[in-house]
C-alpha positions as a Markdown table, in Angstrom:
| # | Residue | x | y | z |
|---|---|---|---|---|
| 1 | Met | 0.0 | 0.0 | 0.0 |
| 2 | Ser | 1.3 | 3.4 | -0.9 |
| 3 | Leu | 1.2 | 6.4 | 1.3 |
| 4 | Ala | -1.5 | 7.9 | -0.8 |
| 5 | Ala | -3.6 | 4.8 | -0.5 |
| 6 | Leu | -3.0 | 4.6 | 3.2 |
| 7 | Leu | -4.0 | 8.2 | 3.6 |
| 8 | Ala | -7.1 | 7.8 | 1.5 |
| 9 | Ala | -8.2 | 4.7 | 3.5 |
| 10 | Thr | -7.5 | 6.4 | 6.9 |
| 11 | Ile | -9.4 | 9.5 | 6.0 |
| 12 | Ala | -12.4 | 7.4 | 4.8 |
| 13 | Arg | -12.4 | 5.5 | 8.1 |
| 14 | Leu | -12.2 | 8.7 | 10.1 |
| 15 | Glu | -15.0 | 10.2 | 8.3 |
| 16 | Arg | -17.1 | 6.9 | 8.6 |
| 17 | Ala | -16.4 | 7.0 | 12.4 |
| 18 | Gly | -17.5 | 10.6 | 12.6 |
| 19 | Val | -14.2 | 11.8 | 14.1 |
| 20 | Pro | -13.0 | 15.3 | 13.3 |
| 21 | Tyr | -9.3 | 15.3 | 12.3 |
| 22 | Met | -6.6 | 17.3 | 10.6 |
| 23 | Ile | -3.3 | 16.1 | 9.0 |
| 24 | Thr | -0.2 | 17.6 | 10.6 |
| 25 | Gly | 3.5 | 16.8 | 10.8 |
| 26 | Ser | 5.7 | 16.0 | 7.8 |
| 27 | Val | 2.8 | 15.3 | 5.5 |
| 28 | Ala | 1.4 | 18.8 | 6.2 |
| 29 | Ser | 4.9 | 20.5 | 6.0 |
| 30 | Ser | 5.5 | 18.7 | 2.7 |
| 31 | Tyr | 2.2 | 20.0 | 1.4 |
| 32 | His | 2.8 | 23.5 | 2.5 |
| 33 | Gly | 6.6 | 23.5 | 1.9 |
| 34 | Glu | 9.3 | 21.3 | 0.4 |
| 35 | Pro | 8.2 | 17.6 | -0.1 |
| 36 | Arg | 10.3 | 15.0 | 1.8 |
| 37 | Ala | 10.2 | 11.4 | 2.5 |
| 38 | Thr | 8.4 | 10.2 | 5.6 |
| 39 | Arg | 7.3 | 6.7 | 7.0 |
| 40 | Asp | 4.4 | 7.9 | 9.1 |
| 41 | Val | 1.4 | 10.1 | 9.0 |
| 42 | Asp | 0.5 | 12.4 | 12.0 |
| 43 | Ile | -3.2 | 13.1 | 12.4 |
| 44 | Val | -4.7 | 15.3 | 15.2 |
| 45 | Ile | -8.2 | 13.8 | 16.2 |
| 46 | Asp | -10.9 | 15.4 | 18.3 |
| 47 | Pro | -13.2 | 12.4 | 19.1 |
| 48 | Asp | -15.9 | 11.9 | 21.7 |
| 49 | Pro | -15.8 | 8.7 | 23.8 |
| 50 | Ala | -17.9 | 6.8 | 21.3 |
| 51 | Gly | -16.0 | 8.2 | 18.5 |
| 52 | Ile | -12.7 | 6.6 | 19.7 |
| 53 | Thr | -14.4 | 3.3 | 19.9 |
| 54 | Arg | -15.9 | 3.7 | 16.4 |
| 55 | Leu | -12.5 | 4.7 | 15.1 |
| 56 | Val | -10.6 | 1.7 | 16.5 |
| 57 | Ala | -13.3 | -0.5 | 14.9 |
| 58 | Glu | -12.9 | 1.1 | 11.6 |
| 59 | Leu | -9.1 | 0.9 | 11.6 |
| 60 | Glu | -9.2 | -2.7 | 12.5 |
| 61 | Ala | -11.7 | -3.3 | 9.7 |
| 62 | Ala | -9.3 | -1.6 | 7.3 |
| 63 | Gly | -6.7 | -4.3 | 8.4 |
| 64 | Leu | -4.6 | -2.0 | 10.5 |
| 65 | Tyr | -3.1 | -3.0 | 13.8 |
| 66 | Val | -4.4 | -0.8 | 16.7 |
| 67 | Asp | -4.4 | -1.6 | 20.4 |
| 68 | Ala | -7.8 | -0.6 | 21.6 |
| 69 | Gly | -6.7 | -0.3 | 25.2 |
| 70 | Val | -3.8 | 2.1 | 24.2 |
| 71 | Ala | -6.2 | 4.1 | 22.1 |
| 72 | His | -8.7 | 4.6 | 24.9 |
| 73 | Arg | -6.0 | 5.5 | 27.4 |
| 74 | Ala | -4.7 | 8.0 | 24.9 |
| 75 | Phe | -8.2 | 9.5 | 24.7 |
| 76 | Asp | -8.4 | 9.7 | 28.5 |
| 77 | Asp | -4.9 | 11.2 | 28.9 |
| 78 | Arg | -5.1 | 13.4 | 25.8 |
| 79 | Thr | -1.9 | 11.9 | 24.4 |
| 80 | His | -1.4 | 9.7 | 21.2 |
| 81 | Phe | -1.7 | 6.2 | 19.9 |
| 82 | Asn | -0.8 | 4.6 | 16.6 |
| 83 | Ala | -2.0 | 2.2 | 13.9 |
| 84 | Ile | 0.2 | 0.2 | 11.7 |
| 85 | Asp | -0.1 | -1.3 | 8.4 |
| 86 | Ala | 1.7 | -4.7 | 8.9 |
| 87 | Thr | 2.3 | -5.3 | 5.2 |
| 88 | Thr | 4.2 | -2.1 | 4.6 |
| 89 | Gly | 5.3 | -0.8 | 8.0 |
| 90 | Trp | 3.4 | 2.5 | 7.4 |
| 91 | Lys | 2.5 | 4.0 | 10.8 |
| 92 | Ile | -0.3 | 6.5 | 11.5 |
| 93 | Asp | 0.2 | 8.5 | 14.7 |
| 94 | Phe | -3.2 | 9.7 | 16.1 |
| 95 | Leu | -2.7 | 12.7 | 18.4 |
| 96 | Ile | -5.7 | 13.5 | 20.6 |
| 97 | Arg | -6.3 | 17.3 | 20.3 |
| 98 | Lys | -4.8 | 19.0 | 23.4 |
| 99 | Asp | -7.1 | 21.1 | 25.5 |
| 100 | Arg | -5.2 | 24.4 | 25.3 |
| 101 | Pro | -5.8 | 27.7 | 23.5 |
| 102 | Phe | -3.3 | 27.2 | 20.7 |
| 103 | Ser | -4.6 | 23.7 | 19.9 |
| 104 | Arg | -8.2 | 24.8 | 19.9 |
| 105 | Glu | -7.4 | 27.6 | 17.5 |
| 106 | Glu | -5.2 | 25.5 | 15.4 |
| 107 | Phe | -8.0 | 22.9 | 14.9 |
| 108 | Gly | -10.5 | 25.6 | 14.2 |
| 109 | Arg | -8.3 | 27.0 | 11.4 |
| 110 | Arg | -7.8 | 23.6 | 9.6 |
| 111 | Ala | -8.7 | 23.7 | 6.0 |
| 112 | Glu | -9.7 | 21.2 | 3.3 |
| 113 | Ala | -7.1 | 20.5 | 0.7 |
| 114 | Asn | -6.4 | 17.9 | -2.1 |
| 115 | Leu | -3.7 | 15.8 | -0.4 |
| 116 | Leu | -2.1 | 13.0 | -2.5 |
| 117 | Gly | -5.4 | 12.8 | -4.6 |
| 118 | Thr | -7.7 | 12.8 | -1.5 |
| 119 | Pro | -9.8 | 15.5 | -0.1 |
| 120 | Ala | -8.6 | 15.9 | 3.5 |
| 121 | Trp | -8.5 | 18.3 | 6.4 |
| 122 | Ile | -5.0 | 19.7 | 7.0 |
| 123 | Ala | -3.4 | 22.1 | 9.4 |
| 124 | Ser | -2.9 | 25.6 | 8.0 |
| 125 | Pro | 0.7 | 26.6 | 7.0 |
| 126 | Glu | 1.1 | 28.9 | 9.9 |
| 127 | Asp | -0.2 | 26.3 | 12.4 |
| 128 | Thr | 2.1 | 23.6 | 10.8 |
| 129 | Ile | 5.0 | 26.0 | 11.4 |
| 130 | Ile | 4.1 | 26.6 | 15.1 |
| 131 | Ala | 3.7 | 22.9 | 15.6 |
| 132 | Lys | 7.1 | 22.2 | 13.9 |
| 133 | Leu | 8.7 | 24.9 | 16.2 |
| 134 | Glu | 7.3 | 23.0 | 19.2 |
| 135 | Trp | 8.5 | 19.6 | 18.0 |
| 136 | Ala | 12.0 | 21.2 | 17.3 |
| 137 | Val | 12.1 | 22.4 | 21.0 |
| 138 | Ala | 10.9 | 19.0 | 22.3 |
| 139 | Ser | 13.0 | 16.8 | 20.1 |
| 140 | Gly | 16.1 | 19.0 | 19.4 |
| 141 | Ser | 15.5 | 18.1 | 15.7 |
| 142 | Asp | 17.0 | 20.4 | 13.2 |
| 143 | Arg | 14.8 | 18.7 | 10.5 |
| 144 | Gln | 11.9 | 20.4 | 12.0 |
| 145 | Leu | 13.6 | 23.7 | 11.6 |
| 146 | Ser | 14.5 | 23.0 | 8.0 |
| 147 | Asp | 10.8 | 22.2 | 7.4 |
| 148 | Val | 9.9 | 25.6 | 8.9 |
| 149 | Ala | 12.5 | 27.4 | 6.7 |
| 150 | Ala | 11.1 | 25.6 | 3.6 |
| 151 | Met | 7.5 | 26.7 | 4.4 |
| 152 | Leu | 8.7 | 30.3 | 5.0 |
| 153 | Asp | 10.5 | 30.2 | 1.7 |
| 154 | Ile | 7.5 | 28.9 | -0.3 |
| 155 | Gly | 4.7 | 30.6 | 1.7 |
| 156 | Gly | 6.5 | 33.9 | 1.5 |
| 157 | Glu | 4.2 | 36.9 | 1.9 |
| 158 | Ser | 1.0 | 34.8 | 1.9 |
| 159 | Leu | 1.8 | 33.7 | 5.5 |
| 160 | Asp | 0.2 | 35.4 | 8.4 |
| 161 | Leu | 3.5 | 36.4 | 10.2 |
| 162 | Ala | 1.7 | 38.3 | 13.0 |
| 163 | Tyr | -0.3 | 35.2 | 13.8 |
| 164 | Ile | 2.8 | 33.0 | 13.9 |
| 165 | Glu | 4.7 | 35.6 | 16.1 |
| 166 | Arg | 1.8 | 35.9 | 18.5 |
| 167 | Trp | 1.9 | 32.1 | 19.2 |
| 168 | Val | 5.7 | 32.1 | 19.3 |
| 169 | Asp | 5.4 | 34.7 | 22.0 |
| 170 | Val | 2.6 | 32.9 | 23.9 |
| 171 | Leu | 4.3 | 29.4 | 23.6 |
| 172 | Gly | 7.9 | 30.7 | 24.2 |
| 173 | Leu | 9.3 | 29.5 | 20.9 |
| 174 | His | 11.6 | 32.5 | 20.2 |
| 175 | Gly | 14.8 | 30.5 | 20.0 |
| 176 | Ala | 13.5 | 27.9 | 17.5 |
| 177 | Trp | 11.8 | 30.6 | 15.6 |
| 178 | Ser | 15.0 | 32.7 | 15.3 |
| 179 | Arg | 16.9 | 29.5 | 14.2 |
| 180 | Ala | 14.4 | 28.6 | 11.5 |
| 181 | Val | 14.5 | 32.2 | 10.1 |
| 182 | Met | 18.3 | 32.1 | 10.1 |
| 183 | Leu | 18.1 | 28.8 | 8.2 |
| 184 | Arg | 15.9 | 30.4 | 5.6 |
| 185 | Ser | 18.2 | 33.4 | 5.2 |
| 186 | Ala | 21.2 | 30.9 | 4.8 |
| 187 | Asp | 19.7 | 29.2 | 1.8 |
């Protein structure tokens, strides 16, 4: 199964389960910036308790491995769980939407896009940048900052920099933001 096929099947299952979602991570940054290889898909979801049960059943029906207990604990703890396609090794990380101002606004700003041939809800470029900055701080990964620099280069003046800078201030991401901007200038 290709990434495009896995994404299409997963989106169909999310919609069948009635679970609101948005594509984030490397798939979103590749869409908004410079395409790059990835072996997983990150999806923020906002289910209710019955929705998580329906989603697990839908994923299992699609032939994906998912641990129902881990999924329910992730829902309760507002963390994450994954589903794996055993034949290809593709992994889908489902991140339960955090209950904080940025995450609520980010989810409200998601937009529909044609993603690898499938209509899908995806994080805005600005919110993808902010999330990548958070991951850069949490992981120490320069790859996240390179993704941000590419999105800045490609998005250019169409990006809402005031929105980005507001959340950089609120979330304390000044160091990562400065490094990403310097990477952009270096290219």
